[in-house]
CSV table of C-alpha atoms and ligand atoms in Angstrom, one decimal:
chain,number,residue,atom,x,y,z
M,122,UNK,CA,122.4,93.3,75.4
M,123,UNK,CA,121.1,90.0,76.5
M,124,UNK,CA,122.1,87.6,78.9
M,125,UNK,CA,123.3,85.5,76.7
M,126,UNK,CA,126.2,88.4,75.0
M,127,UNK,CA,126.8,89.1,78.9
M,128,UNK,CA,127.4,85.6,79.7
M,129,UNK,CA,129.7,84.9,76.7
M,130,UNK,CA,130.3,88.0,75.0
M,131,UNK,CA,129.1,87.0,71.6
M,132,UNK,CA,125.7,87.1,70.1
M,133,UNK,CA,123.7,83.5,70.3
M,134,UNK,CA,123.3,82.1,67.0
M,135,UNK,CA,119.3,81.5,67.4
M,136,UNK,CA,117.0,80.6,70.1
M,137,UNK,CA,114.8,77.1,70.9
M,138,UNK,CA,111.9,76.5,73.2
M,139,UNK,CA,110.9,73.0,74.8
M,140,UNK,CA,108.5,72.7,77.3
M,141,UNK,CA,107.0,70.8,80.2
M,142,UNK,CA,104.2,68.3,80.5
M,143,UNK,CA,101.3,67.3,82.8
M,144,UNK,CA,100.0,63.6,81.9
M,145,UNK,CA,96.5,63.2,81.8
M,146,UNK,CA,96.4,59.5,81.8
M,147,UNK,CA,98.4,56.4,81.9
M,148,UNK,CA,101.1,57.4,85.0
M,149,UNK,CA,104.2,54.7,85.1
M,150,UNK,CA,103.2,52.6,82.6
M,151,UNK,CA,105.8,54.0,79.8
M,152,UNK,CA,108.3,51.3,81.4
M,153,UNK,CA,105.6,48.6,80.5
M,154,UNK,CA,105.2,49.4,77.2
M,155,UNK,CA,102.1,50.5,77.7
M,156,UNK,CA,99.9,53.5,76.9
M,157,UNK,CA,100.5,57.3,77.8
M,158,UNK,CA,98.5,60.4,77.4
M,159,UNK,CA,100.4,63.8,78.5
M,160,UNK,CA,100.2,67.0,77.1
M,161,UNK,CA,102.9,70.2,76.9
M,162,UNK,CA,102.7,73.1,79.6
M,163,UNK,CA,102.6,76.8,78.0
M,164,UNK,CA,105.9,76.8,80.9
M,165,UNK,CA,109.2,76.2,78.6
M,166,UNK,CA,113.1,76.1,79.3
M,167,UNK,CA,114.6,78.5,76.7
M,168,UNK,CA,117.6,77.8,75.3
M,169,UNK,CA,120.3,80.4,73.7
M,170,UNK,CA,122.9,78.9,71.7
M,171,UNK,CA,125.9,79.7,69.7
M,172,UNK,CA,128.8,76.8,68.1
M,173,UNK,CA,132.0,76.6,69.5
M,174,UNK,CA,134.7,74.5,67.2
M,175,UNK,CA,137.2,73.3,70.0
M,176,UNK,CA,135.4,70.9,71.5
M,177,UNK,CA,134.0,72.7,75.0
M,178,UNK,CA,130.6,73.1,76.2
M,179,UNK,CA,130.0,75.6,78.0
M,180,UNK,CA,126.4,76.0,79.7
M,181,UNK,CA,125.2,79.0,82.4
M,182,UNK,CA,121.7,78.8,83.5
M,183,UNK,CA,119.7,81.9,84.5
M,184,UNK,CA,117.8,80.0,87.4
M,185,UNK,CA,120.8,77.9,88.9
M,186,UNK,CA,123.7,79.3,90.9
M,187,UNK,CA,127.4,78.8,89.9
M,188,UNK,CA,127.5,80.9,86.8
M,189,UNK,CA,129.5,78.6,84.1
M,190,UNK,CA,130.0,75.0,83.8
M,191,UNK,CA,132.4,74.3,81.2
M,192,UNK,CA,133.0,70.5,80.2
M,193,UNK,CA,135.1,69.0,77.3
M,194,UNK,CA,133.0,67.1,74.8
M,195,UNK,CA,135.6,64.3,75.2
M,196,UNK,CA,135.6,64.1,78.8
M,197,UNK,CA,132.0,63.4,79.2
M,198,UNK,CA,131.1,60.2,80.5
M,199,UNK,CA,128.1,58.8,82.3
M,200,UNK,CA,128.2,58.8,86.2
M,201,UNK,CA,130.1,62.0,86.0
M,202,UNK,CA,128.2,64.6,88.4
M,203,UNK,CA,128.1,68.1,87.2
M,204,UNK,CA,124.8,68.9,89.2
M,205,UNK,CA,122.2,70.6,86.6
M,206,UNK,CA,124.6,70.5,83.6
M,207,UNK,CA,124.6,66.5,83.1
M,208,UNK,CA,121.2,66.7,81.8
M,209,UNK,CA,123.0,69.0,78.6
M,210,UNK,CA,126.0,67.4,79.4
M,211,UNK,CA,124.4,64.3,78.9
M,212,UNK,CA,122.2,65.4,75.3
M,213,UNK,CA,125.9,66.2,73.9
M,214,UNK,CA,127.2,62.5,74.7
M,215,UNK,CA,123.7,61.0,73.9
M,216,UNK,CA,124.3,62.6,70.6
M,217,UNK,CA,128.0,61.7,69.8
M,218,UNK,CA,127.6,58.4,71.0
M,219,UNK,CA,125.0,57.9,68.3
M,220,UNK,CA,127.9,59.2,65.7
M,221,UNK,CA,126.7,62.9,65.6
M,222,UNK,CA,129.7,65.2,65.6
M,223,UNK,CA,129.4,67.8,67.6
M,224,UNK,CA,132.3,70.4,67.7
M,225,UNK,CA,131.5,72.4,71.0
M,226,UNK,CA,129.0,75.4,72.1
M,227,UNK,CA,127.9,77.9,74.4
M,228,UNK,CA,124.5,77.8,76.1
M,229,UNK,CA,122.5,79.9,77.9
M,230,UNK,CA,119.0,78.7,79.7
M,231,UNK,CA,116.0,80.5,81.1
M,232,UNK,CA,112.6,78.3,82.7
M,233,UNK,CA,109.6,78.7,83.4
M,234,UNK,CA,108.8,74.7,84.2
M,235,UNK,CA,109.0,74.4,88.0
M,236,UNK,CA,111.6,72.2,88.8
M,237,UNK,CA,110.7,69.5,91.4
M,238,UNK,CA,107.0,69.1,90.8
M,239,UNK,CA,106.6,66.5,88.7
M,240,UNK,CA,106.0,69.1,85.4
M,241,UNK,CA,108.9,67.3,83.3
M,242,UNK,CA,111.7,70.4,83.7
M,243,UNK,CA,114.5,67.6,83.4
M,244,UNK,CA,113.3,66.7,80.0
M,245,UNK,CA,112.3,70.3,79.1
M,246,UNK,CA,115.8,70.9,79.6
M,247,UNK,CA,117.4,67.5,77.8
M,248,UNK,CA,115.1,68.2,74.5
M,249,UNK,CA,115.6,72.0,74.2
M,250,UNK,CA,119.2,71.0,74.0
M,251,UNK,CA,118.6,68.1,71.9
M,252,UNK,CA,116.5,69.9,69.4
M,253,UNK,CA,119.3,73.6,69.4
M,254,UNK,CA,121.9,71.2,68.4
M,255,UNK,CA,120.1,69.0,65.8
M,256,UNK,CA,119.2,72.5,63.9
M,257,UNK,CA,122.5,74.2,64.5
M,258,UNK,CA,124.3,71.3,63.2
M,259,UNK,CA,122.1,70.2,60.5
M,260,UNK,CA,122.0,66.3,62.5
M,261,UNK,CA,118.3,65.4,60.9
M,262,UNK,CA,117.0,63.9,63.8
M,263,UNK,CA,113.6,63.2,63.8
M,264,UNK,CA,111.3,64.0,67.1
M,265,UNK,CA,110.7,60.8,68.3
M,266,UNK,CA,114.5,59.8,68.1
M,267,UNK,CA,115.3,62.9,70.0
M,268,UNK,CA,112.9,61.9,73.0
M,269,UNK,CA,115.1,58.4,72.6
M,270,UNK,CA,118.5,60.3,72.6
M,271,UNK,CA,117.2,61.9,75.4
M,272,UNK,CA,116.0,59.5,78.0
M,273,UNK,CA,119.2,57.7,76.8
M,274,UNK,CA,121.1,60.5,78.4
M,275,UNK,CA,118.7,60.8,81.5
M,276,UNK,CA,119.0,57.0,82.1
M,277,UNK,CA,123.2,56.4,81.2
M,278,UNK,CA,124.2,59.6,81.7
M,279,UNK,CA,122.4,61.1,84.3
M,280,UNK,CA,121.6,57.2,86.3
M,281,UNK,CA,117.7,58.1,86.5
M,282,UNK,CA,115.9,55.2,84.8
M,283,UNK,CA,113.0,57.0,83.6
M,284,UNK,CA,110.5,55.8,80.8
M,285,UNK,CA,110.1,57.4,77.6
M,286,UNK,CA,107.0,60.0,78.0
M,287,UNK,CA,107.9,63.2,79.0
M,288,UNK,CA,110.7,63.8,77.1
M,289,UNK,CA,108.2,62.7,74.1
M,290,UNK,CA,105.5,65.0,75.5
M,291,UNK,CA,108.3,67.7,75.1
M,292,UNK,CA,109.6,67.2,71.9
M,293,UNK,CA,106.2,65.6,70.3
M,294,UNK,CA,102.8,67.3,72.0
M,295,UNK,CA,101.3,70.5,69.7
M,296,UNK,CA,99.0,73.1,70.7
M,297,UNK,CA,95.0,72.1,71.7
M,298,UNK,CA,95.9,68.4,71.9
M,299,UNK,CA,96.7,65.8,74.5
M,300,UNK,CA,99.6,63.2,73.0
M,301,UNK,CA,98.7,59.3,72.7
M,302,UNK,CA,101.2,57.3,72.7
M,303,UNK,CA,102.0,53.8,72.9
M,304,UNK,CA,105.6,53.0,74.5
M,305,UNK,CA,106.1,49.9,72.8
M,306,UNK,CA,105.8,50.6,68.8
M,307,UNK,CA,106.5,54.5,69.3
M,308,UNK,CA,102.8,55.1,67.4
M,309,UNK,CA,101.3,58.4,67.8
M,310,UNK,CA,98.2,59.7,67.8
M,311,UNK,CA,97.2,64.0,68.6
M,312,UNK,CA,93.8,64.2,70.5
M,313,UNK,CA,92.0,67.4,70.3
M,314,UNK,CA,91.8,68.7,73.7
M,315,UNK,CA,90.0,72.2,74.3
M,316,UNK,CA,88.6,72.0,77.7
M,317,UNK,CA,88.1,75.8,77.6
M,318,UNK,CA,85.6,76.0,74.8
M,319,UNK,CA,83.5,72.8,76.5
M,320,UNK,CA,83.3,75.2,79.6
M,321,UNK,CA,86.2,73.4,81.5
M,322,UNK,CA,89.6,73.6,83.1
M,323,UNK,CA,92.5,71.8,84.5
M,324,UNK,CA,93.8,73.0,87.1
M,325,UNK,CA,97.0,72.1,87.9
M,326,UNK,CA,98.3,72.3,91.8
M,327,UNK,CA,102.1,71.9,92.9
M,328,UNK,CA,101.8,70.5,96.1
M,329,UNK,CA,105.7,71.8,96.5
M,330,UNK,CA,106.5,69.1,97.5
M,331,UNK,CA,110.0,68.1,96.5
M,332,UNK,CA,110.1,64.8,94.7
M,333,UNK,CA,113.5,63.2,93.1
M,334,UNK,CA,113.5,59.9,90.7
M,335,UNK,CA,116.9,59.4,92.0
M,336,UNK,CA,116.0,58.4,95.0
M,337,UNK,CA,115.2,54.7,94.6
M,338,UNK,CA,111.5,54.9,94.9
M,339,UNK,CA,110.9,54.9,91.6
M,340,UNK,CA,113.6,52.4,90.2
M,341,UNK,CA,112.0,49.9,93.0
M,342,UNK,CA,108.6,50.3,91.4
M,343,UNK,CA,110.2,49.4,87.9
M,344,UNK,CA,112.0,46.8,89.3
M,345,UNK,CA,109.0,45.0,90.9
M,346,UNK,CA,106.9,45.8,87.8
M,347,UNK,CA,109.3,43.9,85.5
M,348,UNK,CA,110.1,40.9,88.1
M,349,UNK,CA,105.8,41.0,88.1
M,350,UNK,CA,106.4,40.7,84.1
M,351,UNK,CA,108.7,37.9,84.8
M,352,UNK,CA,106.8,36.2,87.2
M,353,UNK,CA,103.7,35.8,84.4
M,354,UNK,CA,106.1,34.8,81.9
M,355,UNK,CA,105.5,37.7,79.6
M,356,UNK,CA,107.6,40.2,78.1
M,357,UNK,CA,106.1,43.4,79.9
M,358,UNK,CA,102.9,44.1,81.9
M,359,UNK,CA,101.7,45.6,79.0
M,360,UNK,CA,101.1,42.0,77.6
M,361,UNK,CA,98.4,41.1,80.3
M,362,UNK,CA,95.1,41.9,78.9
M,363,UNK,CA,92.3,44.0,81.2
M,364,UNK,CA,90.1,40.5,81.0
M,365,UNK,CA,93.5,38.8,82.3
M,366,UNK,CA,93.7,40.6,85.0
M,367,UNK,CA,92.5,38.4,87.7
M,368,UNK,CA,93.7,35.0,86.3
M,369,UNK,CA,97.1,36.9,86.5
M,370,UNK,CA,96.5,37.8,89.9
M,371,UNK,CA,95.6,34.3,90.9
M,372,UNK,CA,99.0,32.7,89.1
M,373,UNK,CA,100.7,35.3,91.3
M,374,UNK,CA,99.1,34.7,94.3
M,375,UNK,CA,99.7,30.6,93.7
M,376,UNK,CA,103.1,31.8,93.2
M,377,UNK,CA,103.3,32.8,96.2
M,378,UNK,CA,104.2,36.6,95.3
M,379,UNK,CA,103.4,38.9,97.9
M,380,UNK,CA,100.3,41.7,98.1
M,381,UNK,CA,103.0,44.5,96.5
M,382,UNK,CA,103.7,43.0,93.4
M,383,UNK,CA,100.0,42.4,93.3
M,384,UNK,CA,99.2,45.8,93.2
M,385,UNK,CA,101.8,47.1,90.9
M,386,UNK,CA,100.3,44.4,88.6
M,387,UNK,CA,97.1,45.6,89.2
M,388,UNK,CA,98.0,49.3,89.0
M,389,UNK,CA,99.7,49.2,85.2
M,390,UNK,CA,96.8,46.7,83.9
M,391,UNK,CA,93.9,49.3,85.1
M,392,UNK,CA,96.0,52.3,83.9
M,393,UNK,CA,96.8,51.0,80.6
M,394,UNK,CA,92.7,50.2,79.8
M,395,UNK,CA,91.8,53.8,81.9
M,396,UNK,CA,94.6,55.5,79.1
M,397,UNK,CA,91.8,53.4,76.6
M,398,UNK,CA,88.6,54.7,78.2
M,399,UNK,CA,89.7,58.5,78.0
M,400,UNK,CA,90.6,58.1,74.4
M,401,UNK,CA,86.8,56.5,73.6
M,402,UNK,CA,85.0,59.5,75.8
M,403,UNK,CA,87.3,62.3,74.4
M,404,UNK,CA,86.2,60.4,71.0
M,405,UNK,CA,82.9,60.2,72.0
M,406,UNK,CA,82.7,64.1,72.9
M,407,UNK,CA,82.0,62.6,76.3
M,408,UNK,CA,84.9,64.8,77.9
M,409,UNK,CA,83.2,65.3,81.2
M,410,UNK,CA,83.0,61.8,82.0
M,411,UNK,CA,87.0,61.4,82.3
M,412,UNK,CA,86.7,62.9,85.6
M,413,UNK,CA,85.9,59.6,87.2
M,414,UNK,CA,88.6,57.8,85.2
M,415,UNK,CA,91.3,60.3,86.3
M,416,UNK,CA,90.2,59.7,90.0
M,417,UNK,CA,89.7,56.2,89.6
M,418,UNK,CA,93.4,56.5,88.3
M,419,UNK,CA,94.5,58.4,91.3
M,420,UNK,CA,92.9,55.5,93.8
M,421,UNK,CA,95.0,53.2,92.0
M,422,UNK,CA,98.1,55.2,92.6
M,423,UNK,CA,97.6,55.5,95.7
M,424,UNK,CA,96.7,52.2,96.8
M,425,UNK,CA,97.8,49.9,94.0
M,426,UNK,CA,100.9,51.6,93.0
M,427,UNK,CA,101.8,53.1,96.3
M,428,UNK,CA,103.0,56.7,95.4
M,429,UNK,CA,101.1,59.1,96.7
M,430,UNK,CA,101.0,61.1,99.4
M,431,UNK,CA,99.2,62.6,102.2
M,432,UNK,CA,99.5,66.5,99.9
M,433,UNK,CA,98.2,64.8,96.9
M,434,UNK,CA,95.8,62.8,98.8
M,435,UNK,CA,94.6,66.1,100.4
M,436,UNK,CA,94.2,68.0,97.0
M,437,UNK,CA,92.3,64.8,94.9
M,438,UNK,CA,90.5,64.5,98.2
M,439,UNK,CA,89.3,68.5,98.9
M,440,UNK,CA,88.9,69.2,95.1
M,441,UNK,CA,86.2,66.2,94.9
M,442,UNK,CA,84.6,67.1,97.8
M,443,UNK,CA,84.1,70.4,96.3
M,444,UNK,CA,82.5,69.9,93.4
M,445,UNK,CA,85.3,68.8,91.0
M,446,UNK,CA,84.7,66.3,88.5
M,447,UNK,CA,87.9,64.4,89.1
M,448,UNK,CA,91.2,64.5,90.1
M,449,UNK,CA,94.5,63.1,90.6
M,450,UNK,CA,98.6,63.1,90.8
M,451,UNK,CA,100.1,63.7,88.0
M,452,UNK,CA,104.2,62.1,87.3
M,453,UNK,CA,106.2,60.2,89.4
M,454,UNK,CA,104.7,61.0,92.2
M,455,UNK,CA,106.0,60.9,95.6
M,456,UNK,CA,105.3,64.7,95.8
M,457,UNK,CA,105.0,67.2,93.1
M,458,UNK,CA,101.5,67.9,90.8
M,459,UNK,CA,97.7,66.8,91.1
M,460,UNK,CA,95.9,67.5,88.3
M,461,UNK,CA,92.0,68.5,88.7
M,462,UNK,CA,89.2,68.9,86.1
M,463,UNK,CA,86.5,71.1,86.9
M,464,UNK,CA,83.9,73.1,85.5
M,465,UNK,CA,85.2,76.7,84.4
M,466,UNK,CA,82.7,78.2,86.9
M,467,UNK,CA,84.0,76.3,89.7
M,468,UNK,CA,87.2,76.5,89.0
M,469,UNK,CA,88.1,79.6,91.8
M,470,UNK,CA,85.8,77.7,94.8
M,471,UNK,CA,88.2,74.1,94.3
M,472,UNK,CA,90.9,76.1,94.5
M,473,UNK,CA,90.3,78.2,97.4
M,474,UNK,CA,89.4,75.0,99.1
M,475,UNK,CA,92.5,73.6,98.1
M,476,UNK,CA,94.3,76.2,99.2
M,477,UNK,CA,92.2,76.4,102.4
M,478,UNK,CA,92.8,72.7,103.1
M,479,UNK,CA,96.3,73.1,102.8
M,480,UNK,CA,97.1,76.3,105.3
M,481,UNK,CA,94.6,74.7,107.9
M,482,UNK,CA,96.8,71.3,107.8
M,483,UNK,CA,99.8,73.8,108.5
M,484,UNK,CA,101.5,73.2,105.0
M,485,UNK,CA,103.0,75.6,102.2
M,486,UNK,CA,100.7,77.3,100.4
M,487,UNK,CA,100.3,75.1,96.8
M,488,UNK,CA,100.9,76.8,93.2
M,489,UNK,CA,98.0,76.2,91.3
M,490,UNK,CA,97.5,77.3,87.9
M,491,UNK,CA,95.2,76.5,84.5
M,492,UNK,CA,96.8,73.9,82.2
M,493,UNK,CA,96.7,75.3,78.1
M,494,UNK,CA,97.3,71.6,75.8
M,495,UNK,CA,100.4,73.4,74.3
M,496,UNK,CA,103.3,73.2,71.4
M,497,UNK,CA,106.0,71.2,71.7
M,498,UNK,CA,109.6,72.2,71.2
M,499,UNK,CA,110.3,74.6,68.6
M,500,UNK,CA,112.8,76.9,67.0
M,501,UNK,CA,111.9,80.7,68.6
O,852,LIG,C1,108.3,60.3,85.4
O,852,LIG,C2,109.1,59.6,84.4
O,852,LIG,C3,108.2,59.1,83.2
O,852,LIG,C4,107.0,58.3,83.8
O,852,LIG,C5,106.4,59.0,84.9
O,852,LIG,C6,105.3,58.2,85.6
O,852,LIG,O1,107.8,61.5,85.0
O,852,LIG,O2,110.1,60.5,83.8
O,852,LIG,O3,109.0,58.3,82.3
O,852,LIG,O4,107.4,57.0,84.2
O,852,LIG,O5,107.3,59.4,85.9
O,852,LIG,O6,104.2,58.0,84.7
């Protein structure tokens, strides 16, 4: 019998996958229109799902305690706080607020995307739900709408105003290729990524620590990058060209804007033409030579952008020392994921000294594991 019978008593009526992302390039600049380049984690939420016709929904999650949380469809409204559930909770109204009908079901979930560390679980868990439902009820939504309905329900429902990419990563991303995209016109583009037979690896390391978008930090980074975007008289950052980056810095400065706008200016213009230089080496077959682009990237987080931390710093900071060829954080940061290349062969000895680093500054031991460019969401 599985969980899923137990839970509900009935048999589900199929099953869906959708799963995390690490970004490789191009970190907060989804909210300024800009370029992104993340690709899916082998980890996936599971999803086990059978219609109901009166109206309830009715999700239980293997990994969260509380057993189940059962909400009307026409009771949900954004704000409300049903702890994990609001992220389906908030697919379903996502949905029926863009005139899907939706009478009702039960859901069952399973992860393997570490929650907390920056790997995308929330939107794992939004576009597994997004993508059940769409098949179950025949809705013909196409991926990249989904990734909309789903932010949409992250930032109304759930009041976390994230950008666009990982929920695109999720539902978009396909095995042995990193996803380009480019937040403003939605355009796509899958870049062959197979580190493993170039005699590579990317290593990803949870730091564990906790990091939460809630928590102001990263709507205060949004805010000041769209009062910057204000400030030059342009729609978003996105618009100010690499070449017009110091004349913008010098309008700012005559404006009499302080050194922290500055640097988120700085931050999103560099990202967005570092998101361009990995595409040209990966193009060129030059994929060793991102490693200074990622770190480069990571400098600019932390001093630019301003969220890092003293974990991340340690792990970009060991890892180089020890022979990677570039690392950095990964997502929102605050806490969470760095992400390292390295040659295959010295793969074990960064880690080790990652690892070493970390128990001889008296922290938790961090999670690291080899990052696969995997598929996106799919039917199971
Ligand atoms: C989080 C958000 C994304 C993006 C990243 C930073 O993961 O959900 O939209 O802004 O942070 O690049």
């Amino acid at each position: 019998m599985t969980v899923f019978e137990k839970v509900f008593g009935t048999a589900p009526e199929g099953v869906w996958a959708a799963p995390g992302r690490v970004n490789l390039i191009g970190e907060h600049t989804d909210y300024n229109d800009g370029f992104v380049m993340p690709f899916a984690l082998p980890h996936t939420t599971v999803a086990s799902v059978a219609r109901r016709d009166d109206g309830l929904l009715r999700v239980h999650s293997g990994d969260m305690p509380g057993g189940i949380v059962e909400l009307r469809l026409d009771e949900l409204t954004p704000g409300r706080d049903d702890g994990w559930a609001s992220y389906p909770a908030g697919v379903v109204w996502a949905l029926r607020e863009a005139g899907h009908r939706l009478t009702g079901a039960d859901i069952h979930y399973e992860s393997t995307v570490p929650t907390g560390a920056g790997l995308s679980s929330s939107a794992a868990l939004e576009v597994v739900t997004a993508l059940a439902l769409n098949d179950l009820h025949g809705l013909g939504v196409e991926r990249p709408a989904m990734a909309l309905l789903c932010q949409r329900a992250e930032n109304v429902y759930v009041g976390a105003p994230t950008g666009i990419m990982d929920q695109t990563a999720s539902a978009c991303c396909t095995a042995g290729h990193a996803l380009f995209v480019d937040t403003r016109d939605g355009s796509q583009r899958q870049v062959p990524l197979d580190l493993a037979a170039e005699g590579m690896r990317l290593l990803v390391v949870d730091t564990r620590v906790k990091h939460a978008h809630s928590d102001g930090s990263y709507a205060e980074r949004r805010a000041g990058c769209e009062a910057g975007a204000a400030a030059l008289g342009v729609p978003a950052l996105r618009d100010i060209p690499f070449d017009g980056l110091a004349a913008a810095l010098d309008r700012l400065r005559q404006g009499g804007h302080d050194e922290s706008i500055l640097g988120l200016v700085r931050h999103i213009v560099t990202e967005n033409h570092r998101v361009e230089q990995v595409i040209e080496l990966l193009d060129a077959g030059r994929t060793r030579d991102i490693g200074a682009v990622l770190t480069a990237g990571h400098v600019s987080l932390r001093d630019d952008f301003r969220i890092s931390c003293a974990e991340l710093d340690l792990v970009v900071d060991t890892a180089n020392a020890s022979g990677a060829l570039g690392a950095r954080m990964t997502g929102g940061g605050f806490g969470g994921s760095a992400i390292v290349l390295a040659e295959s062969d010295a793969a074990e000895k960064i880690t080790e000294a990652v690892v070493s680093a970390f128990a001889a500054a008296g922290l938790q031991e961090p999670r690291v594991f080899t990052a696969v460019p995997s598929a996106g969401a799919r039917k199971v």
